[in-house]
Tab-separated table of C-alpha atoms in Angstrom:
chain	number	residue	atom	x	y	z
J	1	MET	CA	-80.336	-50.167	-110.393
J	2	SER	CA	-77.981	-49.604	-113.336
J	3	GLU	CA	-75.567	-47.859	-111.148
J	4	ARG	CA	-75.427	-50.768	-108.790
J	5	ILE	CA	-74.902	-53.259	-111.567
J	6	ALA	CA	-72.015	-51.079	-112.873
J	7	GLN	CA	-70.453	-50.909	-109.385
J	8	SER	CA	-70.824	-54.654	-108.946
J	9	ARG	CA	-69.145	-55.264	-112.309
J	10	PHE	CA	-66.312	-52.844	-111.420
J	11	PHE	CA	-65.494	-54.515	-108.054
J	12	ASN	CA	-65.824	-58.019	-109.721
J	13	ARG	CA	-63.311	-57.027	-112.347
J	14	LEU	CA	-61.013	-55.482	-109.823
J	15	PHE	CA	-60.972	-58.418	-107.542
J	16	HIS	CA	-60.103	-60.674	-110.406
J	17	MET	CA	-57.293	-58.448	-111.416
J	18	ILE	CA	-55.502	-58.038	-107.901
J	19	VAL	CA	-53.338	-61.141	-107.884
J	20	PRO	CA	-52.355	-60.991	-111.544
J	21	ILE	CA	-51.191	-57.379	-111.053
J	22	LEU	CA	-49.392	-58.458	-107.869
J	23	ALA	CA	-47.682	-61.120	-109.861
J	24	TRP	CA	-46.258	-58.665	-112.408
J	25	LEU	CA	-45.413	-56.207	-109.693
J	26	THR	CA	-43.421	-58.929	-107.799
J	27	ILE	CA	-41.559	-60.119	-110.911
J	28	THR	CA	-40.481	-56.526	-111.889
J	29	LEU	CA	-39.834	-55.290	-108.419
J	30	PRO	CA	-35.991	-55.580	-108.641
J	31	VAL	CA	-36.153	-53.502	-111.769
J	32	TRP	CA	-38.202	-50.602	-110.560
J	33	LEU	CA	-37.147	-50.510	-106.855
J	34	SER	CA	-33.394	-51.212	-107.068
J	35	PRO	CA	-32.482	-47.703	-108.184
J	36	PHE	CA	-34.104	-46.208	-105.046
J	37	HIS	CA	-34.090	-48.953	-102.402
J	38	PRO	CA	-31.856	-51.769	-103.287
J	39	ALA	CA	-31.620	-53.011	-99.636
J	40	ILE	CA	-35.311	-53.431	-99.547
J	41	VAL	CA	-35.181	-55.497	-102.593
J	42	ALA	CA	-32.366	-57.541	-101.291
J	43	TYR	CA	-34.123	-58.301	-98.044
J	44	PHE	CA	-37.280	-59.320	-99.945
J	45	ILE	CA	-35.247	-61.827	-102.097
J	46	LEU	CA	-33.410	-63.119	-99.074
J	47	SER	CA	-36.757	-63.592	-97.267
J	48	PHE	CA	-38.343	-65.395	-100.201
J	49	ASN	CA	-35.281	-67.755	-100.560
J	50	ILE	CA	-35.639	-68.796	-96.858
J	51	TYR	CA	-39.501	-69.177	-97.357
J	52	PHE	CA	-38.772	-71.418	-100.496
J	53	PHE	CA	-36.441	-73.558	-98.512
J	54	TYR	CA	-39.145	-73.924	-95.824
J	55	LYS	CA	-41.791	-74.814	-98.387
J	56	SER	CA	-39.423	-77.373	-99.953
J	57	ALA	CA	-38.828	-79.010	-96.639
J	58	VAL	CA	-42.476	-79.112	-95.865
J	59	THR	CA	-43.201	-80.629	-99.282
J	60	MET	CA	-40.653	-83.302	-98.765
J	61	TYR	CA	-41.964	-84.082	-95.161
J	62	TYR	CA	-45.576	-84.396	-96.280
J	63	ALA	CA	-44.769	-86.334	-99.403
J	64	VAL	CA	-42.833	-88.937	-97.236
J	65	LEU	CA	-45.673	-88.991	-94.640
J	66	SER	CA	-48.231	-89.568	-97.336
J	67	TYR	CA	-46.219	-92.397	-98.937
J	68	LYS	CA	-45.925	-94.122	-95.555
J	69	THR	CA	-49.688	-93.633	-94.766
J	70	ILE	CA	-50.535	-95.103	-98.281
J	71	ASN	CA	-48.535	-98.187	-97.486
J	72	PHE	CA	-50.339	-98.587	-94.293
J	73	HIS	CA	-53.825	-98.277	-95.845
J	74	GLN	CA	-52.861	-100.655	-98.651
J	75	LYS	CA	-52.857	-103.434	-96.050
J	76	ILE	CA	-56.357	-102.811	-94.902
J	77	SER	CA	-59.136	-104.805	-96.396
J	78	TYR	CA	-61.944	-102.170	-96.665
J	79	ILE	CA	-64.335	-104.663	-98.208
J	80	SER	CA	-64.139	-106.810	-95.064
J	81	LYS	CA	-64.745	-103.633	-92.997
J	82	LEU	CA	-67.800	-102.711	-95.055
J	83	ASN	CA	-69.139	-106.241	-94.581
J	84	LYS	CA	-69.064	-105.768	-90.799
J	85	LEU	CA	-70.943	-102.278	-91.089
J	86	GLY	CA	-73.804	-103.634	-93.182
J	87	LYS	CA	-74.679	-100.258	-94.517
J	88	ALA	CA	-73.014	-100.288	-97.824
J	89	LYS	CA	-76.105	-101.841	-99.628
J	90	ASP	CA	-77.858	-98.528	-99.038
J	91	ILE	CA	-75.207	-96.501	-100.932
J	92	TYR	CA	-75.505	-95.649	-104.645
J	93	HIS	CA	-72.490	-94.844	-106.837
J	94	PHE	CA	-72.388	-92.972	-110.072
J	95	ILE	CA	-69.111	-92.468	-111.914
J	96	VAL	CA	-69.300	-89.444	-114.124
J	97	ILE	CA	-66.747	-89.367	-116.981
J	98	PRO	CA	-66.879	-85.973	-118.782
J	99	ASN	CA	-64.980	-86.341	-122.035
J	100	TYR	CA	-64.600	-84.773	-125.476
J	101	LYS	CA	-62.763	-86.283	-128.368
J	102	GLU	CA	-61.125	-88.693	-126.042
J	103	PRO	CA	-59.669	-91.824	-127.874
J	104	LEU	CA	-61.940	-94.913	-127.400
J	105	HIS	CA	-59.037	-97.105	-126.213
J	106	LYS	CA	-58.402	-94.679	-123.452
J	107	LEU	CA	-62.024	-94.690	-122.180
J	108	GLU	CA	-61.854	-98.565	-122.526
J	109	GLU	CA	-58.760	-98.782	-120.431
J	110	SER	CA	-60.238	-96.755	-117.595
J	111	ILE	CA	-63.607	-98.533	-117.614
J	112	SER	CA	-62.157	-101.959	-117.800
J	113	LEU	CA	-60.550	-101.216	-114.391
J	114	LEU	CA	-63.733	-99.942	-112.977
J	115	ALA	CA	-65.318	-103.337	-113.988
J	116	LYS	CA	-62.775	-105.171	-111.825
J	117	MET	CA	-63.452	-103.346	-108.453
J	118	ASP	CA	-63.611	-105.342	-105.392
J	119	TYR	CA	-66.775	-103.596	-104.372
J	120	GLN	CA	-69.380	-106.316	-103.724
J	121	PHE	CA	-72.479	-104.461	-102.942
J	122	ARG	CA	-74.720	-102.484	-105.444
J	123	LYS	CA	-72.736	-102.126	-108.542
J	124	PRO	CA	-71.872	-98.613	-109.516
J	125	SER	CA	-73.378	-96.859	-112.602
J	126	VAL	CA	-71.145	-95.242	-115.131
J	127	VAL	CA	-72.116	-91.928	-116.756
J	128	LEU	CA	-70.489	-91.266	-120.067
J	129	ALA	CA	-70.701	-87.577	-120.289
J	130	PHE	CA	-70.190	-86.661	-124.038
J	131	GLU	CA	-70.543	-83.331	-125.807
J	132	SER	CA	-73.247	-83.308	-128.523
J	133	ARG	CA	-70.884	-81.468	-130.836
J	134	GLU	CA	-68.542	-84.599	-131.065
J	135	ASP	CA	-69.490	-86.564	-134.099
J	136	GLU	CA	-68.033	-89.873	-132.828
J	137	ALA	CA	-69.696	-89.795	-129.354
J	138	LEU	CA	-72.663	-92.044	-130.161
J	139	MET	CA	-70.270	-94.669	-131.734
J	140	LYS	CA	-68.096	-94.627	-128.646
J	141	ALA	CA	-71.042	-94.920	-126.263
J	142	ASN	CA	-72.539	-97.823	-128.091
J	143	ALA	CA	-69.162	-99.767	-128.202
J	144	LEU	CA	-68.648	-99.218	-124.485
J	145	ILE	CA	-72.095	-100.124	-123.501
J	146	ALA	CA	-72.005	-103.322	-125.607
J	147	LYS	CA	-68.765	-104.415	-123.961
J	148	TYR	CA	-69.358	-103.408	-120.361
J	149	LYS	CA	-73.042	-103.128	-119.689
J	150	LYS	CA	-73.055	-106.387	-117.591
J	151	SER	CA	-70.290	-105.038	-115.291
J	152	PHE	CA	-72.339	-102.094	-113.970
J	153	THR	CA	-75.810	-101.370	-112.625
J	154	SER	CA	-76.231	-99.175	-115.784
J	155	ILE	CA	-74.178	-97.263	-118.299
J	156	ILE	CA	-75.833	-93.905	-118.781
J	157	GLN	CA	-74.931	-91.790	-121.923
J	158	THR	CA	-75.492	-88.008	-121.860
J	159	TYR	CA	-74.942	-85.532	-124.574
J	160	HIS	CA	-74.286	-81.931	-123.380
J	161	THR	CA	-75.096	-79.006	-125.805
J	162	LEU	CA	-73.240	-75.839	-124.960
J	163	LYS	CA	-75.816	-73.037	-123.988
J	164	PRO	CA	-75.219	-69.339	-124.260
J	165	GLY	CA	-73.158	-68.113	-121.251
J	166	GLU	CA	-71.656	-71.507	-120.640
J	167	ALA	CA	-67.909	-72.232	-120.996
J	168	ALA	CA	-66.757	-75.331	-122.801
J	169	GLY	CA	-65.190	-77.847	-120.321
J	170	LYS	CA	-65.807	-80.115	-117.454
J	171	ALA	CA	-67.929	-77.779	-115.289
J	172	SER	CA	-70.855	-77.443	-117.883
J	173	ASN	CA	-70.664	-80.930	-119.027
J	174	GLN	CA	-70.688	-82.449	-115.451
J	175	THR	CA	-73.558	-80.210	-114.451
J	176	TYR	CA	-75.709	-81.460	-117.329
J	177	ALA	CA	-74.635	-85.118	-116.622
J	178	CYS	CA	-75.479	-84.755	-112.814
J	179	GLN	CA	-78.871	-83.231	-113.680
J	180	GLN	CA	-79.646	-86.335	-115.663
J	181	VAL	CA	-78.497	-88.538	-112.642
J	182	GLU	CA	-80.795	-86.366	-110.416
J	183	LYS	CA	-83.768	-87.057	-112.555
J	184	LEU	CA	-82.974	-90.732	-112.490
J	185	CYS	CA	-82.716	-90.787	-108.806
J	186	LYS	CA	-86.030	-88.983	-108.435
J	187	ARG	CA	-87.776	-91.568	-110.802
J	188	GLN	CA	-86.362	-94.476	-108.747
J	189	GLY	CA	-86.668	-93.039	-105.315
J	190	ILE	CA	-83.002	-93.003	-104.585
J	191	PRO	CA	-82.074	-90.602	-101.693
J	192	PHE	CA	-79.701	-87.862	-102.834
J	193	ALA	CA	-77.787	-88.093	-99.450
J	194	ASP	CA	-76.945	-91.825	-100.057
J	195	THR	CA	-75.751	-91.237	-103.613
J	196	LEU	CA	-72.050	-90.696	-104.205
J	197	ILE	CA	-70.835	-88.907	-107.290
J	198	THR	CA	-67.338	-89.600	-108.428
J	199	ILE	CA	-65.936	-87.260	-111.025
J	200	ALA	CA	-63.358	-89.104	-113.205
J	201	ASP	CA	-61.207	-88.000	-116.176
J	202	ALA	CA	-61.168	-90.181	-119.144
J	203	ASP	CA	-57.716	-91.508	-118.149
J	204	SER	CA	-58.374	-91.933	-114.433
J	205	MET	CA	-57.121	-95.389	-113.455
J	206	PHE	CA	-58.748	-96.265	-110.045
J	207	PRO	CA	-57.197	-98.707	-107.609
J	208	LYS	CA	-59.170	-101.928	-107.044
J	209	ASN	CA	-60.326	-100.996	-103.653
J	210	TYR	CA	-61.298	-97.367	-104.298
J	211	PHE	CA	-65.032	-97.692	-103.883
J	212	SER	CA	-64.775	-99.928	-100.954
J	213	TYR	CA	-62.406	-97.467	-99.209
J	214	LEU	CA	-64.611	-94.385	-100.329
J	215	THR	CA	-67.791	-96.060	-99.162
J	216	TYR	CA	-66.280	-96.923	-95.762
J	217	GLU	CA	-65.048	-93.458	-95.114
J	218	PHE	CA	-68.317	-91.988	-96.322
J	219	ILE	CA	-70.492	-94.200	-93.974
J	220	LYS	CA	-68.143	-93.524	-90.910
J	221	ASP	CA	-68.041	-89.720	-91.610
J	222	SER	CA	-70.547	-87.968	-89.510
J	223	GLY	CA	-70.219	-84.772	-91.620
J	224	ARG	CA	-70.401	-86.587	-94.973
J	225	LEU	CA	-73.075	-84.302	-96.425
J	226	TYR	CA	-70.520	-81.484	-96.522
J	227	HIS	CA	-67.409	-83.302	-97.605
J	228	PHE	CA	-65.466	-84.052	-100.699
J	229	TYR	CA	-63.251	-87.086	-100.883
J	230	TRP	CA	-59.921	-87.122	-102.869
J	231	ALA	CA	-57.027	-89.467	-103.605
J	232	PRO	CA	-54.038	-88.114	-105.462
J	233	VAL	CA	-53.938	-88.508	-109.259
J	234	LEU	CA	-50.299	-89.366	-110.076
J	235	LEU	CA	-49.243	-88.916	-113.757
J	236	TYR	CA	-47.314	-92.162	-114.332
J	237	ASN	CA	-49.565	-94.289	-116.514
J	238	ASN	CA	-47.444	-93.332	-119.661
J	239	PHE	CA	-44.318	-92.304	-117.951
J	240	TRP	CA	-41.714	-94.159	-120.173
J	241	GLN	CA	-43.532	-92.850	-123.420
J	242	LEU	CA	-42.890	-89.221	-122.364
J	243	PRO	CA	-40.046	-87.024	-123.786
J	244	PHE	CA	-37.053	-86.982	-121.327
J	245	PHE	CA	-37.884	-83.467	-119.955
J	246	MET	CA	-41.546	-84.215	-119.587
J	247	ARG	CA	-41.010	-87.018	-117.237
J	248	MET	CA	-39.509	-84.478	-114.782
J	249	GLN	CA	-42.835	-82.479	-114.896
J	250	ALA	CA	-44.768	-85.689	-114.289
J	251	THR	CA	-42.619	-86.514	-111.272
J	252	LEU	CA	-42.979	-83.057	-109.752
J	253	SER	CA	-46.657	-82.848	-110.299
J	254	SER	CA	-47.074	-86.293	-108.763
J	255	ILE	CA	-44.871	-85.649	-105.746
J	256	PHE	CA	-46.634	-82.265	-104.960
J	257	ARG	CA	-50.066	-83.879	-105.062
J	258	LEU	CA	-48.766	-86.676	-102.833
J	259	ALA	CA	-47.505	-84.051	-100.368
J	260	PHE	CA	-50.808	-82.161	-100.574
J	261	LEU	CA	-52.677	-85.229	-99.448
J	262	SER	CA	-51.396	-85.091	-95.884
J	263	GLN	CA	-51.996	-81.406	-95.268
J	264	LYS	CA	-55.520	-81.922	-94.234
J	265	LYS	CA	-56.355	-78.368	-93.226
J	266	LYS	CA	-55.441	-77.016	-96.526
J	267	LEU	CA	-56.667	-79.982	-98.709
J	268	ILE	CA	-58.806	-79.149	-101.809
J	269	GLN	CA	-59.668	-81.877	-104.290
J	270	ILE	CA	-57.958	-81.794	-107.819
J	271	SER	CA	-59.192	-83.399	-111.044
J	272	THR	CA	-60.769	-86.657	-109.813
J	273	TYR	CA	-62.932	-86.682	-106.669
J	274	SER	CA	-66.062	-87.903	-104.949
J	275	THR	CA	-68.947	-86.175	-103.104
J	276	ASN	CA	-72.737	-86.813	-102.500
J	277	LEU	CA	-75.561	-85.717	-104.792
J	278	TRP	CA	-77.290	-83.916	-102.084
J	279	LEU	CA	-74.484	-81.385	-101.738
J	280	LEU	CA	-74.216	-80.882	-105.467
J	281	LYS	CA	-77.947	-80.220	-105.704
J	282	GLN	CA	-77.754	-77.744	-102.981
J	283	LEU	CA	-75.020	-75.894	-104.888
J	284	ASN	CA	-77.054	-76.132	-108.125
J	285	TYR	CA	-74.015	-78.150	-109.457
J	286	TRP	CA	-70.904	-76.526	-110.911
J	287	ASP	CA	-71.085	-72.922	-112.066
J	288	THR	CA	-71.120	-73.534	-115.867
J	289	ASP	CA	-69.371	-70.201	-116.973
J	290	ILE	CA	-65.984	-71.225	-115.441
J	291	ILE	CA	-63.213	-73.509	-116.719
J	292	PRO	CA	-61.130	-74.886	-113.653
J	293	GLU	CA	-63.976	-76.571	-111.759
J	294	ASP	CA	-62.364	-78.608	-109.006
J	295	TRP	CA	-61.295	-75.861	-106.570
J	296	HIS	CA	-64.269	-73.727	-107.715
J	297	ILE	CA	-66.878	-76.199	-106.514
J	298	TYR	CA	-65.100	-76.460	-103.206
J	299	PHE	CA	-65.479	-72.629	-102.745
J	300	GLN	CA	-69.092	-72.717	-103.976
J	301	ALA	CA	-69.711	-75.151	-101.100
J	302	PHE	CA	-67.684	-73.156	-98.722
J	303	PHE	CA	-69.527	-69.915	-99.250
J	304	LYS	CA	-72.859	-71.814	-98.783
J	305	PHE	CA	-72.066	-73.863	-95.720
J	306	GLY	CA	-68.963	-72.419	-94.202
J	307	ASP	CA	-66.189	-74.411	-92.550
J	308	LYS	CA	-68.467	-77.505	-92.355
J	309	VAL	CA	-67.110	-78.053	-95.899
J	310	LYS	CA	-63.866	-80.181	-96.107
J	311	THR	CA	-62.011	-82.346	-98.455
J	312	LEU	CA	-61.014	-85.516	-96.785
J	313	PRO	CA	-57.976	-87.488	-97.968
J	314	LEU	CA	-58.218	-91.051	-99.263
J	315	PHE	CA	-54.736	-92.598	-98.876
J	316	THR	CA	-54.597	-94.516	-102.076
J	317	ILE	CA	-53.398	-93.767	-105.610
J	318	ILE	CA	-55.239	-92.976	-108.878
J	319	ASN	CA	-52.960	-93.332	-111.827
J	320	ALA	CA	-53.332	-91.203	-114.945
J	321	ASP	CA	-51.504	-90.047	-118.086
J	322	ALA	CA	-49.240	-87.133	-118.401
J	323	VAL	CA	-49.600	-84.974	-121.474
J	324	TYR	CA	-48.244	-86.855	-124.542
J	325	SER	CA	-49.260	-86.014	-128.134
J	326	GLY	CA	-46.794	-88.173	-130.036
J	327	GLY	CA	-44.306	-85.590	-131.292
J	328	LEU	CA	-42.082	-83.510	-129.132
J	329	PHE	CA	-43.257	-80.040	-130.216
J	330	LYS	CA	-46.996	-81.016	-130.107
J	331	THR	CA	-46.462	-82.337	-126.639
J	332	LEU	CA	-44.750	-79.214	-125.519
J	333	VAL	CA	-47.627	-77.033	-126.863
J	334	ASN	CA	-50.340	-79.188	-125.206
J	335	ARG	CA	-48.453	-79.164	-121.858
J	336	TYR	CA	-48.145	-75.497	-122.043
J	337	GLU	CA	-51.978	-75.063	-122.666
J	338	GLN	CA	-52.804	-77.537	-119.807
J	339	GLU	CA	-50.726	-75.518	-117.351
J	340	LYS	CA	-52.299	-72.221	-118.537
J	341	ARG	CA	-55.701	-73.702	-118.035
J	342	TRP	CA	-54.798	-74.847	-114.513
J	343	ALA	CA	-53.380	-71.487	-113.713
J	344	TRP	CA	-56.642	-69.861	-114.845
J	345	GLY	CA	-57.778	-71.011	-111.390
J	346	VAL	CA	-56.539	-67.588	-110.382
J	347	SER	CA	-60.136	-66.610	-111.219
J	348	ASP	CA	-61.240	-68.352	-108.084
J	349	ILE	CA	-59.598	-65.486	-106.046
J	350	GLY	CA	-61.966	-62.925	-107.545
J	351	TYR	CA	-64.810	-65.258	-106.920
J	352	ALA	CA	-63.783	-65.740	-103.294
J	353	LEU	CA	-63.252	-62.051	-102.615
J	354	VAL	CA	-66.661	-61.132	-104.031
J	355	ASN	CA	-68.431	-63.847	-102.012
J	356	SER	CA	-66.543	-62.968	-98.943
J	357	PHE	CA	-67.959	-59.499	-98.852
J	358	LYS	CA	-71.507	-60.814	-99.622
J	359	ASP	CA	-71.336	-63.450	-96.853
J	360	THR	CA	-71.570	-62.330	-93.266
J	361	SER	CA	-72.276	-65.731	-91.533
J	362	ILE	CA	-68.750	-67.208	-92.014
J	363	PRO	CA	-66.248	-65.873	-89.390
J	364	PHE	CA	-63.912	-63.336	-90.828
J	365	MET	CA	-60.677	-65.230	-89.940
J	366	THR	CA	-62.056	-68.499	-91.595
J	367	LYS	CA	-62.690	-66.726	-94.831
J	368	THR	CA	-59.341	-64.839	-94.672
J	369	ARG	CA	-57.358	-68.103	-94.216
J	370	LYS	CA	-58.953	-69.604	-97.236
J	371	ILE	CA	-58.396	-66.560	-99.401
J	372	LEU	CA	-54.803	-66.147	-98.327
J	373	TYR	CA	-54.191	-69.734	-99.235
J	374	LEU	CA	-55.632	-69.118	-102.651
J	375	VAL	CA	-53.527	-66.066	-103.028
J	376	GLU	CA	-50.341	-67.824	-101.967
J	377	THR	CA	-50.921	-70.626	-104.389
J	378	HIS	CA	-51.575	-68.451	-107.412
J	379	LEU	CA	-49.029	-65.799	-106.666
J	380	LEU	CA	-46.092	-68.144	-106.236
J	381	TRP	CA	-47.019	-70.043	-109.400
J	382	PRO	CA	-45.796	-67.438	-112.027
J	383	THR	CA	-43.305	-65.511	-109.706
J	384	SER	CA	-41.100	-68.126	-108.022
J	385	PHE	CA	-38.923	-68.891	-110.966
J	386	PHE	CA	-37.955	-65.188	-111.448
J	387	ILE	CA	-37.334	-64.515	-107.823
J	388	LEU	CA	-35.230	-67.609	-107.282
J	389	THR	CA	-33.095	-67.370	-110.575
J	390	VAL	CA	-32.636	-63.839	-111.769
J	391	SER	CA	-33.932	-61.388	-109.183
J	392	ALA	CA	-30.695	-61.549	-107.019
J	393	LEU	CA	-28.604	-60.511	-110.020
J	394	ILE	CA	-30.566	-57.345	-110.815
J	395	PRO	CA	-30.031	-54.905	-107.807
J	396	PRO	CA	-26.076	-55.003	-108.259
J	397	LEU	CA	-26.468	-54.487	-111.993
J	398	ILE	CA	-28.917	-51.555	-111.783
J	399	ASN	CA	-27.379	-49.992	-108.805
J	400	PRO	CA	-23.540	-49.967	-108.876
J	401	VAL	CA	-23.162	-48.371	-105.617
J	402	PHE	CA	-25.231	-51.153	-103.896
J	403	LYS	CA	-22.945	-53.676	-105.612
J	404	ARG	CA	-20.014	-52.418	-103.499
J	405	THR	CA	-21.899	-52.908	-100.160
J	406	VAL	CA	-21.557	-56.123	-98.168
J	407	LEU	CA	-25.274	-56.867	-98.787
J	408	GLY	CA	-24.925	-56.307	-102.432
J	409	PHE	CA	-21.949	-58.584	-102.611
J	410	LEU	CA	-23.469	-61.409	-100.606
J	411	LEU	CA	-27.008	-61.337	-102.176
J	412	PRO	CA	-26.203	-63.527	-105.241
J	413	GLN	CA	-24.117	-65.879	-103.224
J	414	PHE	CA	-26.584	-66.464	-100.479
J	415	SER	CA	-29.451	-66.897	-103.086
J	416	SER	CA	-27.391	-69.425	-104.904
J	417	PHE	CA	-26.587	-71.288	-101.624
J	418	VAL	CA	-30.169	-71.538	-100.559
J	419	LEU	CA	-31.236	-72.699	-103.944
J	420	THR	CA	-28.612	-75.380	-104.018
J	421	LEU	CA	-29.458	-76.423	-100.545
J	422	SER	CA	-33.095	-76.751	-101.539
J	423	THR	CA	-32.343	-78.916	-104.513
J	424	SER	CA	-30.857	-81.530	-102.145
J	425	PHE	CA	-34.523	-82.533	-101.535
J	426	LEU	CA	-34.745	-83.720	-105.172
J	427	LEU	CA	-32.980	-86.871	-104.113
J	428	VAL	CA	-35.839	-87.705	-101.824
J	429	TYR	CA	-38.306	-86.918	-104.692
J	430	THR	CA	-36.274	-89.217	-106.933
J	431	TYR	CA	-36.436	-92.145	-104.369
J	432	LEU	CA	-40.307	-91.564	-103.906
J	433	ASP	CA	-40.640	-91.321	-107.672
J	434	VAL	CA	-39.125	-94.793	-108.206
J	435	LYS	CA	-41.023	-96.342	-105.302
J	436	LEU	CA	-44.417	-94.923	-106.473
J	437	ARG	CA	-43.885	-96.024	-110.031
J	438	LYS	CA	-43.031	-99.533	-108.732
J	439	LYS	CA	-46.409	-99.569	-107.029
J	440	LEU	CA	-48.013	-98.694	-110.236
J	441	LYS	CA	-46.140	-101.254	-112.207
J	442	GLN	CA	-43.892	-98.766	-114.030
J	443	LYS	CA	-40.523	-100.275	-113.342
J	444	THR	CA	-37.184	-98.439	-113.427
J	445	SER	CA	-34.333	-100.240	-115.091
J	446	ALA	CA	-30.709	-99.679	-113.973
J	447	TYR	CA	-29.988	-98.159	-117.268
J	448	SER	CA	-32.553	-95.306	-116.785
J	449	LEU	CA	-31.706	-94.517	-113.100
J	450	PRO	CA	-28.855	-92.011	-113.934
J	451	PHE	CA	-31.130	-90.199	-116.376
J	452	LEU	CA	-33.709	-89.663	-113.587
J	453	ILE	CA	-30.989	-87.839	-111.632
J	454	ILE	CA	-29.534	-85.905	-114.548
J	455	GLN	CA	-32.860	-84.641	-115.636
J	456	TRP	CA	-33.110	-82.329	-112.612
J	457	TYR	CA	-30.338	-80.157	-114.173
J	458	LEU	CA	-32.983	-79.065	-116.716
J	459	LEU	CA	-35.356	-78.027	-113.905
J	460	PRO	CA	-34.870	-74.195	-114.360
J	461	ILE	CA	-35.637	-74.391	-118.012
J	462	VAL	CA	-38.579	-76.710	-117.680
J	463	SER	CA	-40.012	-74.782	-114.650
J	464	PHE	CA	-39.812	-71.501	-116.785
J	465	VAL	CA	-41.301	-72.872	-120.092
J	466	LEU	CA	-44.015	-75.164	-118.664
J	467	SER	CA	-44.903	-73.680	-115.290
J	468	SER	CA	-44.124	-69.975	-114.808
J	469	LEU	CA	-44.567	-68.794	-118.345
J	470	PRO	CA	-48.101	-70.362	-118.952
J	471	ALA	CA	-49.274	-69.167	-115.506
J	472	LEU	CA	-48.025	-65.718	-116.315
J	473	ASP	CA	-49.779	-65.995	-119.633
J	474	ALA	CA	-53.102	-66.972	-117.754
J	475	HIS	CA	-52.532	-63.970	-115.307
J	476	THR	CA	-51.961	-61.440	-117.997
J	477	ARG	CA	-55.069	-62.599	-119.863
J	478	MET	CA	-56.980	-61.947	-116.668
J	479	ILE	CA	-55.680	-58.404	-116.376
J	480	PHE	CA	-56.740	-57.474	-120.033
J	481	GLY	CA	-60.066	-59.276	-119.692
J	482	LYS	CA	-59.211	-61.829	-122.372
J	483	LYS	CA	-61.224	-65.197	-122.041
J	484	LEU	CA	-59.499	-68.554	-122.011
J	485	ASP	CA	-60.913	-71.132	-124.318
J	486	TYR	CA	-61.012	-74.707	-123.002
J	487	LYS	CA	-58.704	-76.854	-125.067
J	488	VAL	CA	-58.742	-80.570	-124.605
J	489	THR	CA	-55.397	-82.028	-123.444
J	490	GLU	CA	-54.412	-84.622	-126.012
J	491	LYS	CA	-53.108	-87.913	-124.567
J	492	VAL	CA	-52.386	-90.555	-127.100
C-alpha cells in the first residue's frame, strides 16, 4: 500500500512539473541548441512567429465578433422573454461574494447595482462570504444588511474558518458558503436543480439585465444541469485612476476576455460565473486545497460528467476594477502578484493529467483536446515574450558560422517584420477599447486619445514585467515544489 502511495505521489509531482520544465526548455532553447543545430532553432522561431500572427488575427476577429454580438443582445428585452416563458418564478438565485479585507465602499458599490436589477420574479439572495479571521467582517456585514436587506430575499453572512489542508482563497471560502446555502435549501425544500449560484468578486459590477438574461438562457438550456454560464469581466471600472502603463494591461486583459467569449468550443469561465447548486453538490463543491478555482471547477465537472460539461457565453459585460493600490510601486507589486496567482493555474495541468489516466469513460481525443488547450495556454504565457523579442538574436551571436548563412541573416529581420505586422492589430484593439469604455460610461477625451496609442510602445516592457516574469515565477515555484500563498489583490 505504501509503495502505491509513493508511486502516486511521484507521478502527481511529475505531471505538475511537465509544463513548467517545458517552459524553461523553450525559453533557453536558442542558447543550448544553437551551437549544434542553429537551423532547427531558426525554423522553430520562424514557425512560432507565424503562429503568433495567426493567434493575433484570431483574437482580433473574435473580439470584433463578440463586440457585435453584445450590441445585438443589448437590444433584447430578456425580462419580456421571461414573462412569456412563465417558469422564472421557480428559479432561485444566490449571489455568493467571497471577500477578505475588501473595502466596505467597494462591496456597497457592487451590491447597490445588484439591488437595481430588472429581474422581476423571486428576488435573489446575497451571500456575504467572509473569512472569520477578518476582524471587521461582522461590522461590514451588519452595515450592508441594514442598508440593503429590503432589496433581496435575504442577505446571508458566512464566516469561513481555514481548516488544515485548505488553501486560503476563493475556493475554500466559496465551498463553505455554498454548503450553508445547501443547508438552507434543504430546510426550505428548494430544489438544487432550480437553484442558480452566481460567484461574484467584491468589485463585480453586473449589468442591469444580467439575471434576466441568465435565467432565460438557463430555462431554455436542455443541458443546464451540466453547464456554467459566463459573461466577460472587463477591467474598466477604475480605468482613469490607473497609472499610464497599467491602462494597457487593463485593455489587453479586457480585449482577450472579449475575444474568448465567442470561442464557444474552448470557453471556460473566469472569475465571475454562474451554475446550478445540483452540479456543485455533485462535485462536492470546489477542491479546497487549490488557489485558482474557476478553471479548476470546470475540470472537476469535466472529469465527472465528460463532454456534457460546457461553459456557455452570456453576451453582456460585467465591469470590474483593475489592480490599483494608490501608489505606483505598490500597484506594480500587487499587479505582479495577481498575475502570478493567475499563472498558478498551471497546476490544473497536473490535475487534468492525473485524472485523465484514472478516467476511462471519457473518449481519449476529448480528454486530449482539453489537456492540449490547457498546455497551450500555460506554455505560451511565460515563453511568448522571449521567443518574440530576443530568441531570433541569439543563434547568430552564439554561432558566427550560422550568421553568415542566408537563414542566419534573414532570421532577425523576418521575426521583426512579423512582430511589426502583428502589432497592426493593436489599432483595432484601441478602437474596441474606446467603444467598450463608452458603453461602461468611461469616456475618452480628445486629449487622452494620443496617449492610448503611444502606450503600446511600452508593450514589450509591460508584457515582460507584468505577464511573462510573474508566470515564469509561478512555473519555477511549481518545479521546486514551493507553495504559493493567496494574497488579496488590493483595489482602492
